[in-house]
Amino acid sequence: MIYIYVIIFLVVLYAGVILWLHVKYPEIRWDWSGIDTKNMKFPSNFSWGTATASHQVEGGCDNNNWYKWESAFNDKGLPRIKDGQKAGDACDHWKRYKDDISLIKKLGVSHYRFSLEWSKIEKTKGEYCKETIKHYSEVIDDLLKENITPVITLHHFSNPIWFDEIGGFEKEENIDIFLSFCKFVFSEYSHKVKNWCTINEPEVYSVMGYFADIFPPGKKEPQLAVEVLKNLLIAHTRVYNALKKMPNGSESKIGIVKNIMQFDPYRRWNLLDWIVCRVTSKIYNGIAISYLEKGVIDINFPFFVKLNYDSKDAAMATDYFGLNYYSHSHLKFKFDKYEFFENRFFNSDVMTDMPYAIYPEGLYRAIKQAGKVKKPIIITENGIADSADDRRSLFIERYIYAMSKAIKDGSDVRGYYYWSLMDNFEWAEGYDMRFGLYEVDFDSQKRTLRKGSEKFIEVINESK
């Protein structure tokens, strides 16, 4: 008889835990049939923009880790980039930037976020290329002439080859090298540029490169992944504090860019699915948010990863939270030491060309989560891979609505930059993923505004 009571107790306990998780971590879903997306309000000083990254658009990036990665093969003999594609000339943005600035102007946006290619500026350690410095100065000047505010990203995934050869961000002592680069370019451009992003998506850089084996250097070492993430966050803090003390630093807005992705259980009744979601979220989202909010990293998952770090200098050391958001993931537990979950999708999901679903409610959730840092939020990336251009308009309308609802509900969101200005080299996916507001014919380099992109222009015009 006692066994029956024990079983009943365990069932009730299990049900109680699941119910508590349901309440604490709801997967928000809105009834879009009853939502009017036409009446969206934004502050009068709200910033609309678009974004790119150097290796993905410039062309001629032959001195960085991604250039080497594009000729590499995995342990199964398969090319690291889909179908063996290479960035090559990319969008030839290095030469065509004047024409591309005119395309930015036609969108009606006020801001353009782009990255400086470290490997072109500092081709060898401590030696800076005057030609490259002049080029970026001319890009900045041309943007300003068109009343487009430049937003510079100092690190967007790519490292000089020489930096990787000495350990890159695997070694905390190498942060000094990155700091020197940042101080140099800030001294060159800060009299003209007042908006800076330190590091783009440190969690993606570390997880994809040191756990998932998808980005360079292609390792599967969970402990090293969190160590690299810690070093990137420390690098942000050191760069932020150093630049704020330099001439023009006090009037510059300097922030980090963090991708947030929710991890929801595929089976909401299954405790194992919940566990992998909470572990994954703690690493992917929690480390950076805790670091920015409190200056503390406290991760301890036995036999997996452990990391403790505490820095008073880190807490709140950012002028804004740059939020990149695309979608969420449904995780299903599986018994595998190295891959203990898999991503799953529902038949009702409206998929993008990337392996994730359209989920605008997630942007609302992400904004609320980013709000923990208590800094102004800028949506530094949000966009859809949609080669057929049959979901882009819906995506733009609903995600921007979700942002407007967050603002209405009290969130301090000050800008939205669509990813991306034009089709580009989407890292391990090559050129197959078409995120661009402008379609690019990579044979002729012709740019054409997509029909679905007109929704973005419409929203901007209505917001004015």
CSV table of C-alpha atoms in Angstrom, one decimal:
chain,number,residue,atom,x,y,z
A,1,MET,CA,0.0,0.0,0.0
A,2,ILE,CA,2.8,2.4,0.8
A,3,TYR,CA,4.1,2.0,-2.7
A,4,ILE,CA,0.9,3.3,-4.1
A,5,TYR,CA,1.2,6.4,-1.8
A,6,VAL,CA,4.8,6.9,-2.9
A,7,ILE,CA,3.7,6.7,-6.6
A,8,ILE,CA,0.9,9.1,-6.0
A,9,PHE,CA,3.2,11.5,-4.2
A,10,LEU,CA,5.7,11.4,-7.1
A,11,VAL,CA,3.1,11.9,-9.7
A,12,VAL,CA,1.7,14.9,-7.8
A,13,LEU,CA,5.2,16.3,-7.3
A,14,TYR,CA,6.0,15.8,-11.0
A,15,ALA,CA,2.8,17.5,-12.0
A,16,GLY,CA,3.4,20.4,-9.6
A,17,VAL,CA,6.9,21.0,-11.0
A,18,ILE,CA,5.6,20.9,-14.6
A,19,LEU,CA,2.8,23.4,-13.7
A,20,TRP,CA,5.3,25.7,-12.0
A,21,LEU,CA,7.6,25.6,-15.1
A,22,HIS,CA,4.5,26.4,-17.3
A,23,VAL,CA,3.7,29.4,-15.2
A,24,LYS,CA,7.3,30.7,-14.8
A,25,TYR,CA,8.3,30.2,-18.4
A,26,PRO,CA,5.2,30.6,-20.6
A,27,GLU,CA,5.5,30.3,-24.4
A,28,ILE,CA,3.6,33.4,-25.4
A,29,ARG,CA,1.3,33.0,-28.4
A,30,TRP,CA,-1.0,35.8,-29.7
A,31,ASP,CA,-4.2,35.5,-31.7
A,32,TRP,CA,-3.1,37.4,-34.8
A,33,SER,CA,-6.6,37.3,-36.3
A,34,GLY,CA,-7.6,39.8,-33.7
A,35,ILE,CA,-4.6,42.1,-33.8
A,36,ASP,CA,-4.5,45.4,-35.7
A,37,THR,CA,-1.0,45.9,-36.9
A,38,LYS,CA,-1.8,49.1,-38.6
A,39,ASN,CA,-1.8,51.3,-35.5
A,40,MET,CA,1.8,51.1,-34.3
A,41,LYS,CA,3.3,54.0,-32.3
A,42,PHE,CA,7.0,54.9,-31.9
A,43,PRO,CA,8.8,57.7,-30.1
A,44,SER,CA,9.5,60.8,-32.2
A,45,ASN,CA,13.3,60.2,-31.9
A,46,PHE,CA,13.1,56.5,-32.7
A,47,SER,CA,16.0,55.3,-35.0
A,48,TRP,CA,15.3,53.1,-38.0
A,49,GLY,CA,18.3,51.5,-39.7
A,50,THR,CA,19.7,48.5,-41.5
A,51,ALA,CA,22.9,46.5,-41.0
A,52,THR,CA,25.7,44.5,-42.6
A,53,ALA,CA,29.0,43.0,-41.5
A,54,SER,CA,32.4,43.4,-43.3
A,55,HIS,CA,33.2,39.7,-44.2
A,56,GLN,CA,29.7,39.1,-45.4
A,57,VAL,CA,29.5,42.0,-47.9
A,58,GLU,CA,32.8,43.7,-48.6
A,59,GLY,CA,34.8,41.2,-50.6
A,60,GLY,CA,38.5,40.7,-50.5
A,61,CYS,CA,38.6,39.5,-46.9
A,62,ASP,CA,41.6,37.2,-47.4
A,63,ASN,CA,43.4,37.7,-44.1
A,64,ASN,CA,41.0,36.4,-41.5
A,65,ASN,CA,39.9,33.2,-39.9
A,66,TRP,CA,36.8,32.8,-42.1
A,67,TYR,CA,38.9,33.0,-45.2
A,68,LYS,CA,40.8,29.9,-44.0
A,69,TRP,CA,37.6,28.3,-42.7
A,70,GLU,CA,36.1,28.5,-46.2
A,71,SER,CA,38.7,26.2,-47.6
A,72,ALA,CA,38.6,23.7,-44.7
A,73,PHE,CA,36.8,20.4,-44.3
A,74,ASN,CA,35.3,18.6,-41.3
A,75,ASP,CA,36.2,15.2,-40.0
A,76,LYS,CA,33.8,13.6,-42.5
A,77,GLY,CA,35.6,15.2,-45.4
A,78,LEU,CA,32.8,17.7,-46.1
A,79,PRO,CA,33.4,21.4,-46.8
A,80,ARG,CA,32.9,23.7,-43.8
A,81,ILE,CA,30.7,26.0,-45.9
A,82,LYS,CA,27.5,24.7,-47.6
A,83,ASP,CA,28.4,23.3,-51.0
A,84,GLY,CA,32.0,24.5,-50.6
A,85,GLN,CA,31.0,28.2,-51.2
A,86,LYS,CA,33.4,31.0,-50.5
A,87,ALA,CA,32.8,34.6,-49.6
A,88,GLY,CA,35.1,35.9,-52.4
A,89,ASP,CA,33.9,39.2,-53.7
A,90,ALA,CA,30.7,38.9,-51.7
A,91,CYS,CA,28.6,42.0,-52.5
A,92,ASP,CA,31.7,44.0,-53.6
A,93,HIS,CA,30.5,46.5,-51.0
A,94,TRP,CA,34.1,47.7,-50.6
A,95,LYS,CA,34.0,49.2,-54.1
A,96,ARG,CA,30.3,49.8,-54.4
A,97,TYR,CA,29.6,51.4,-51.0
A,98,LYS,CA,28.6,54.8,-52.6
A,99,ASP,CA,25.9,53.1,-54.6
A,100,ASP,CA,24.9,51.1,-51.6
A,101,ILE,CA,24.6,54.2,-49.5
A,102,SER,CA,22.1,55.6,-52.0
A,103,LEU,CA,20.1,52.4,-51.5
A,104,ILE,CA,20.1,52.9,-47.8
A,105,LYS,CA,18.9,56.5,-48.4
A,106,LYS,CA,15.9,55.2,-50.5
A,107,LEU,CA,14.8,53.0,-47.5
A,108,GLY,CA,14.2,56.2,-45.5
A,109,VAL,CA,16.3,54.9,-42.6
A,110,SER,CA,18.5,57.1,-40.4
A,111,HIS,CA,21.1,54.7,-39.3
A,112,TYR,CA,23.5,52.2,-40.9
A,113,ARG,CA,25.3,49.6,-38.8
A,114,PHE,CA,28.4,48.1,-40.3
A,115,SER,CA,31.6,46.5,-39.1
A,116,LEU,CA,35.3,47.4,-39.5
A,117,GLU,CA,37.3,44.5,-40.9
A,118,TRP,CA,40.1,44.1,-38.3
A,119,SER,CA,42.2,41.9,-40.6
A,120,LYS,CA,42.2,44.7,-43.2
A,121,ILE,CA,43.1,47.5,-40.8
A,122,GLU,CA,45.8,45.6,-38.8
A,123,LYS,CA,47.2,43.2,-41.4
A,124,THR,CA,50.0,42.2,-39.1
A,125,LYS,CA,50.2,42.8,-35.4
A,126,GLY,CA,50.8,46.5,-34.5
A,127,GLU,CA,50.9,47.7,-38.1
A,128,TYR,CA,47.9,49.6,-39.4
A,129,CYS,CA,47.1,50.0,-43.1
A,130,LYS,CA,46.7,53.6,-44.1
A,131,GLU,CA,44.7,52.7,-47.2
A,132,THR,CA,42.1,50.8,-45.2
A,133,ILE,CA,41.9,53.6,-42.6
A,134,LYS,CA,41.2,56.1,-45.3
A,135,HIS,CA,38.6,53.9,-46.9
A,136,TYR,CA,36.5,53.6,-43.8
A,137,SER,CA,36.9,57.3,-43.2
A,138,GLU,CA,35.4,58.0,-46.7
A,139,VAL,CA,32.5,55.6,-46.0
A,140,ILE,CA,31.7,57.4,-42.8
A,141,ASP,CA,31.9,60.8,-44.5
A,142,ASP,CA,29.6,59.7,-47.3
A,143,LEU,CA,27.1,58.4,-44.8
A,144,LEU,CA,27.1,61.7,-42.9
A,145,LYS,CA,26.6,63.6,-46.2
A,146,GLU,CA,23.4,61.7,-46.7
A,147,ASN,CA,22.3,62.3,-43.1
A,148,ILE,CA,22.7,58.6,-42.3
A,149,THR,CA,24.2,58.0,-38.8
A,150,PRO,CA,27.1,55.5,-38.9
A,151,VAL,CA,27.0,52.7,-36.3
A,152,ILE,CA,30.3,50.9,-36.1
A,153,THR,CA,30.8,47.3,-34.9
A,154,LEU,CA,34.3,46.7,-33.7
A,155,HIS,CA,34.1,42.9,-33.8
A,156,HIS,CA,31.7,40.8,-35.9
A,157,PHE,CA,32.9,37.2,-35.8
A,158,SER,CA,36.1,37.6,-37.9
A,159,ASN,CA,39.7,37.7,-36.5
A,160,PRO,CA,42.9,38.4,-38.3
A,161,ILE,CA,44.7,35.1,-39.0
A,162,TRP,CA,47.7,36.2,-37.0
A,163,PHE,CA,45.4,36.7,-34.0
A,164,ASP,CA,44.0,33.2,-34.2
A,165,GLU,CA,47.5,31.8,-34.5
A,166,ILE,CA,48.3,33.1,-31.1
A,167,GLY,CA,45.1,31.7,-29.5
A,168,GLY,CA,42.6,34.4,-30.3
A,169,PHE,CA,40.0,34.8,-27.5
A,170,GLU,CA,40.8,31.5,-26.0
A,171,LYS,CA,43.5,33.3,-24.0
A,172,GLU,CA,42.5,36.2,-21.7
A,173,GLU,CA,45.9,37.9,-22.2
A,174,ASN,CA,45.1,38.4,-25.9
A,175,ILE,CA,42.3,40.8,-24.9
A,176,ASP,CA,45.0,43.5,-24.7
A,177,ILE,CA,45.7,43.1,-28.4
A,178,PHE,CA,42.0,43.6,-29.3
A,179,LEU,CA,41.8,46.5,-26.9
A,180,SER,CA,44.7,48.2,-28.7
A,181,PHE,CA,43.0,47.8,-32.1
A,182,CYS,CA,39.7,49.3,-30.7
A,183,LYS,CA,41.5,52.2,-29.1
A,184,PHE,CA,43.3,52.9,-32.4
A,185,VAL,CA,40.2,53.0,-34.6
A,186,PHE,CA,38.2,55.0,-32.0
A,187,SER,CA,41.0,57.6,-32.0
A,188,GLU,CA,40.6,57.7,-35.9
A,189,TYR,CA,36.9,58.0,-36.2
A,190,SER,CA,35.3,59.0,-32.9
A,191,HIS,CA,35.2,62.7,-33.8
A,192,LYS,CA,32.7,61.7,-36.5
A,193,VAL,CA,31.1,58.5,-35.2
A,194,LYS,CA,29.2,58.6,-31.9
A,195,ASN,CA,27.5,55.1,-32.0
A,196,TRP,CA,29.7,52.0,-31.4
A,197,CYS,CA,29.1,48.3,-30.9
A,198,THR,CA,31.9,46.5,-29.2
A,199,ILE,CA,31.3,42.8,-29.9
A,200,ASN,CA,28.6,41.1,-31.9
A,201,GLU,CA,27.0,38.1,-30.4
A,202,PRO,CA,29.7,36.7,-28.1
A,203,GLU,CA,27.5,33.7,-27.3
A,204,VAL,CA,27.2,32.8,-31.0
A,205,TYR,CA,30.9,33.2,-31.6
A,206,SER,CA,31.7,30.9,-28.6
A,207,VAL,CA,28.9,28.3,-29.0
A,208,MET,CA,29.2,27.9,-32.7
A,209,GLY,CA,33.0,27.8,-32.7
A,210,TYR,CA,33.7,25.9,-29.6
A,211,PHE,CA,30.7,23.6,-29.0
A,212,ALA,CA,28.7,23.2,-32.2
A,213,ASP,CA,31.7,22.9,-34.6
A,214,ILE,CA,30.1,25.2,-37.2
A,215,PHE,CA,32.2,28.3,-36.9
A,216,PRO,CA,36.0,28.5,-36.7
A,217,PRO,CA,38.0,27.1,-35.1
A,218,GLY,CA,35.7,24.1,-35.1
A,219,LYS,CA,36.0,22.6,-31.7
A,220,LYS,CA,33.6,20.7,-29.5
A,221,GLU,CA,34.8,21.6,-26.0
A,222,PRO,CA,31.9,23.0,-23.8
A,223,GLN,CA,34.3,24.2,-21.0
A,224,LEU,CA,36.4,26.1,-23.6
A,225,ALA,CA,33.2,27.6,-25.1
A,226,VAL,CA,32.2,29.2,-21.8
A,227,GLU,CA,35.8,30.4,-21.2
A,228,VAL,CA,35.8,32.1,-24.6
A,229,LEU,CA,32.4,33.6,-23.9
A,230,LYS,CA,33.8,35.0,-20.6
A,231,ASN,CA,36.8,36.4,-22.4
A,232,LEU,CA,34.7,38.2,-25.0
A,233,LEU,CA,32.5,39.7,-22.2
A,234,ILE,CA,35.6,40.8,-20.4
A,235,ALA,CA,36.9,42.3,-23.7
A,236,HIS,CA,33.6,44.3,-24.0
A,237,THR,CA,34.0,45.7,-20.5
A,238,ARG,CA,37.7,46.6,-21.0
A,239,VAL,CA,37.0,48.2,-24.4
A,240,TYR,CA,33.9,50.1,-23.1
A,241,ASN,CA,35.8,51.5,-20.1
A,242,ALA,CA,38.9,52.4,-22.2
A,243,LEU,CA,36.9,54.2,-24.9
A,244,LYS,CA,34.8,56.1,-22.5
A,245,LYS,CA,38.0,57.7,-21.1
A,246,MET,CA,39.3,58.7,-24.5
A,247,PRO,CA,38.6,62.0,-26.3
A,248,ASN,CA,35.0,61.9,-27.6
A,249,GLY,CA,34.3,58.9,-25.3
A,250,SER,CA,31.9,60.6,-22.9
A,251,GLU,CA,29.6,61.8,-25.7
A,252,SER,CA,29.7,58.4,-27.6
A,253,LYS,CA,27.1,55.6,-27.1
A,254,ILE,CA,29.0,52.3,-26.7
A,255,GLY,CA,27.2,49.0,-26.3
A,256,ILE,CA,27.4,45.3,-26.7
A,257,VAL,CA,25.3,43.3,-29.1
A,258,LYS,CA,23.7,40.2,-27.7
A,259,ASN,CA,21.5,37.6,-29.5
A,260,ILE,CA,18.7,36.3,-27.4
A,261,MET,CA,17.0,33.0,-28.3
A,262,GLN,CA,14.3,31.4,-26.2
A,263,PHE,CA,14.6,27.6,-25.7
A,264,ASP,CA,11.1,26.2,-25.2
A,265,PRO,CA,10.4,22.5,-24.5
A,266,TYR,CA,9.1,20.5,-27.4
A,267,ARG,CA,7.0,18.5,-25.0
A,268,ARG,CA,5.8,20.8,-22.2
A,269,TRP,CA,4.9,17.8,-20.1
A,270,ASN,CA,8.4,16.3,-20.3
A,271,LEU,CA,10.7,17.3,-17.5
A,272,LEU,CA,13.8,16.2,-19.4
A,273,ASP,CA,12.9,18.7,-22.2
A,274,TRP,CA,12.5,21.4,-19.6
A,275,ILE,CA,15.9,20.6,-18.1
A,276,VAL,CA,17.8,20.9,-21.4
A,277,CYS,CA,16.0,24.1,-22.1
A,278,ARG,CA,16.9,25.7,-18.8
A,279,VAL,CA,20.5,24.5,-19.1
A,280,THR,CA,20.9,25.8,-22.6
A,281,SER,CA,19.2,29.1,-21.8
A,282,LYS,CA,21.4,29.6,-18.8
A,283,ILE,CA,24.5,29.2,-20.9
A,284,TYR,CA,23.3,31.0,-24.1
A,285,ASN,CA,21.4,33.8,-22.5
A,286,GLY,CA,22.0,33.8,-18.8
A,287,ILE,CA,25.8,34.2,-18.8
A,288,ALA,CA,25.9,37.4,-20.7
A,289,ILE,CA,22.8,39.0,-19.1
A,290,SER,CA,24.0,38.2,-15.6
A,291,TYR,CA,27.4,39.6,-16.5
A,292,LEU,CA,26.0,42.8,-17.8
A,293,GLU,CA,23.5,43.2,-15.0
A,294,LYS,CA,25.5,42.2,-12.0
A,295,GLY,CA,29.1,41.6,-13.2
A,296,VAL,CA,28.7,38.0,-12.2
A,297,ILE,CA,29.0,34.7,-14.0
A,298,ASP,CA,28.0,31.6,-12.0
A,299,ILE,CA,27.6,28.4,-14.0
A,300,ASN,CA,28.0,25.0,-12.5
A,301,PHE,CA,26.7,22.0,-14.4
A,302,PRO,CA,28.6,18.9,-13.1
A,303,PHE,CA,30.5,16.9,-15.8
A,304,PHE,CA,29.6,19.6,-18.4
A,305,VAL,CA,30.7,23.2,-17.6
A,306,LYS,CA,31.7,25.2,-14.6
A,307,LEU,CA,32.6,28.9,-14.6
A,308,ASN,CA,32.6,31.5,-11.8
A,309,TYR,CA,33.6,35.1,-12.3
A,310,ASP,CA,32.9,38.3,-10.5
A,311,SER,CA,33.8,41.8,-11.6
A,312,LYS,CA,32.5,45.1,-10.2
A,313,ASP,CA,33.7,46.9,-13.4
A,314,ALA,CA,31.4,44.8,-15.5
A,315,ALA,CA,28.1,45.6,-14.0
A,316,MET,CA,26.1,48.0,-16.1
A,317,ALA,CA,29.2,48.8,-18.2
A,318,THR,CA,27.3,49.4,-21.4
A,319,ASP,CA,25.4,52.5,-22.7
A,320,TYR,CA,22.7,50.3,-24.4
A,321,PHE,CA,21.8,46.7,-24.9
A,322,GLY,CA,22.1,45.8,-28.6
A,323,LEU,CA,19.5,43.1,-29.1
A,324,ASN,CA,19.7,40.7,-32.1
A,325,TYR,CA,16.6,38.5,-32.3
A,326,TYR,CA,15.3,36.0,-35.0
A,327,SER,CA,13.4,33.1,-33.4
A,328,HIS,CA,13.2,30.6,-30.6
A,329,SER,CA,13.9,26.8,-30.5
A,330,HIS,CA,11.9,23.9,-29.4
A,331,LEU,CA,14.3,21.4,-27.7
A,332,LYS,CA,13.7,17.7,-27.3
A,333,PHE,CA,15.9,15.7,-24.9
A,334,LYS,CA,17.9,12.8,-26.3
A,335,PHE,CA,20.3,10.4,-24.7
A,336,ASP,CA,23.6,11.5,-26.2
A,337,LYS,CA,26.6,12.7,-24.2
A,338,TYR,CA,27.7,15.3,-26.9
A,339,GLU,CA,24.3,16.2,-28.3
A,340,PHE,CA,21.8,15.9,-25.5
A,341,PHE,CA,18.9,17.6,-27.4
A,342,GLU,CA,17.6,18.2,-30.8
A,343,ASN,CA,15.6,21.0,-32.4
A,344,ARG,CA,12.1,20.1,-33.4
A,345,PHE,CA,9.3,21.9,-35.2
A,346,PHE,CA,5.5,21.7,-35.3
A,347,ASN,CA,3.4,21.4,-38.4
A,348,SER,CA,1.8,24.7,-37.5
A,349,ASP,CA,5.1,26.6,-37.6
A,350,VAL,CA,5.7,29.0,-40.5
A,351,MET,CA,9.3,28.4,-41.3
A,352,THR,CA,11.9,30.7,-42.7
A,353,ASP,CA,14.6,29.4,-45.1
A,354,MET,CA,16.9,29.1,-42.0
A,355,PRO,CA,16.0,26.2,-39.7
A,356,TYR,CA,13.7,28.2,-37.4
A,357,ALA,CA,10.2,29.5,-37.4
A,358,ILE,CA,8.6,32.9,-37.6
A,359,TYR,CA,7.9,33.8,-34.0
A,360,PRO,CA,7.3,37.5,-33.4
A,361,GLU,CA,6.1,37.0,-29.9
A,362,GLY,CA,9.7,36.0,-29.1
A,363,LEU,CA,10.9,39.5,-29.9
A,364,TYR,CA,8.5,40.8,-27.2
A,365,ARG,CA,9.9,38.2,-24.8
A,366,ALA,CA,13.5,39.0,-25.7
A,367,ILE,CA,13.0,42.7,-25.1
A,368,LYS,CA,11.6,42.0,-21.7
A,369,GLN,CA,14.5,39.8,-20.9
A,370,ALA,CA,17.0,42.4,-22.2
A,371,GLY,CA,15.3,44.9,-19.9
A,372,LYS,CA,16.9,43.2,-16.9
A,373,VAL,CA,20.1,45.1,-17.7
A,374,LYS,CA,18.2,48.3,-17.2
A,375,LYS,CA,19.7,50.1,-20.2
A,376,PRO,CA,18.1,51.4,-23.4
A,377,ILE,CA,17.6,48.7,-26.0
A,378,ILE,CA,18.3,48.9,-29.7
A,379,ILE,CA,17.2,46.1,-32.0
A,380,THR,CA,20.6,45.8,-33.8
A,381,GLU,CA,19.5,42.9,-36.0
A,382,ASN,CA,16.1,41.4,-37.0
A,383,GLY,CA,15.3,39.9,-40.3
A,384,ILE,CA,14.2,36.8,-42.3
A,385,ALA,CA,15.9,34.5,-44.8
A,386,ASP,CA,13.2,34.3,-47.5
A,387,SER,CA,14.4,33.6,-51.1
A,388,ALA,CA,10.8,33.3,-52.4
A,389,ASP,CA,10.0,36.7,-50.8
A,390,ASP,CA,6.6,35.4,-49.7
A,391,ARG,CA,6.9,35.8,-45.9
A,392,ARG,CA,9.1,38.9,-45.6
A,393,SER,CA,6.2,41.4,-45.5
A,394,LEU,CA,4.4,39.3,-42.8
A,395,PHE,CA,7.6,38.9,-40.8
A,396,ILE,CA,8.4,42.7,-40.8
A,397,GLU,CA,4.9,43.7,-39.9
A,398,ARG,CA,4.5,41.2,-37.0
A,399,TYR,CA,7.9,41.6,-35.5
A,400,ILE,CA,7.8,45.3,-35.6
A,401,TYR,CA,4.3,45.1,-34.0
A,402,ALA,CA,5.8,43.0,-31.2
A,403,MET,CA,8.4,45.6,-30.7
A,404,SER,CA,5.8,48.4,-30.6
A,405,LYS,CA,3.8,46.5,-28.1
A,406,ALA,CA,6.9,46.1,-25.9
A,407,ILE,CA,7.4,49.9,-26.1
A,408,LYS,CA,3.7,50.5,-25.3
A,409,ASP,CA,4.1,48.2,-22.3
A,410,GLY,CA,7.0,50.2,-20.9
A,411,SER,CA,10.2,48.9,-22.5
A,412,ASP,CA,12.8,51.5,-23.5
A,413,VAL,CA,13.5,50.5,-27.1
A,414,ARG,CA,15.1,53.3,-29.1
A,415,GLY,CA,15.9,51.8,-32.5
A,416,TYR,CA,15.4,49.0,-35.0
A,417,TYR,CA,17.9,47.9,-37.6
A,418,TYR,CA,16.8,45.4,-40.2
A,419,TRP,CA,19.1,42.5,-41.1
A,420,SER,CA,20.2,42.9,-43.7
A,421,LEU,CA,20.6,45.7,-46.2
A,422,MET,CA,21.2,43.2,-49.0
A,423,ASP,CA,21.7,39.5,-49.6
A,424,ASN,CA,25.2,38.4,-48.4
A,425,PHE,CA,27.5,35.6,-47.4
A,426,GLU,CA,25.6,34.0,-44.5
A,427,TRP,CA,28.6,32.4,-42.8
A,428,ALA,CA,28.3,28.5,-42.8
A,429,GLU,CA,25.2,28.7,-45.0
A,430,GLY,CA,27.1,30.5,-47.8
A,431,TYR,CA,24.9,32.5,-50.2
A,432,ASP,CA,21.8,30.3,-50.0
A,433,MET,CA,20.1,32.4,-47.2
A,434,ARG,CA,18.6,35.6,-48.6
A,435,PHE,CA,18.1,38.0,-45.8
A,436,GLY,CA,18.4,41.2,-47.9
A,437,LEU,CA,15.9,44.0,-48.2
A,438,TYR,CA,17.7,44.2,-51.6
A,439,GLU,CA,18.1,41.1,-53.7
A,440,VAL,CA,21.6,40.7,-55.1
A,441,ASP,CA,22.5,39.0,-58.3
A,442,PHE,CA,26.0,37.9,-57.4
A,443,ASP,CA,27.0,37.5,-61.1
A,444,SER,CA,26.2,41.1,-62.1
A,445,GLN,CA,26.1,42.6,-58.5
A,446,LYS,CA,22.8,44.2,-59.4
A,447,ARG,CA,20.7,45.1,-56.4
A,448,THR,CA,16.9,45.1,-56.6
A,449,LEU,CA,14.4,46.1,-53.8
A,450,ARG,CA,12.2,43.2,-52.9
A,451,LYS,CA,8.5,43.5,-52.9
A,452,GLY,CA,8.3,42.2,-49.4
A,453,SER,CA,10.7,44.9,-48.3
A,454,GLU,CA,8.3,47.7,-49.1
A,455,LYS,CA,6.5,46.9,-45.8
A,456,PHE,CA,9.6,48.1,-44.0
A,457,ILE,CA,9.5,51.4,-45.9
A,458,GLU,CA,5.8,51.7,-45.3
A,459,VAL,CA,6.2,51.2,-41.5
A,460,ILE,CA,9.0,53.8,-41.4
A,461,ASN,CA,7.0,56.4,-43.3
A,462,GLU,CA,3.9,55.8,-41.2
A,463,SER,CA,6.0,56.2,-38.0
A,464,LYS,CA,7.1,59.7,-39.1
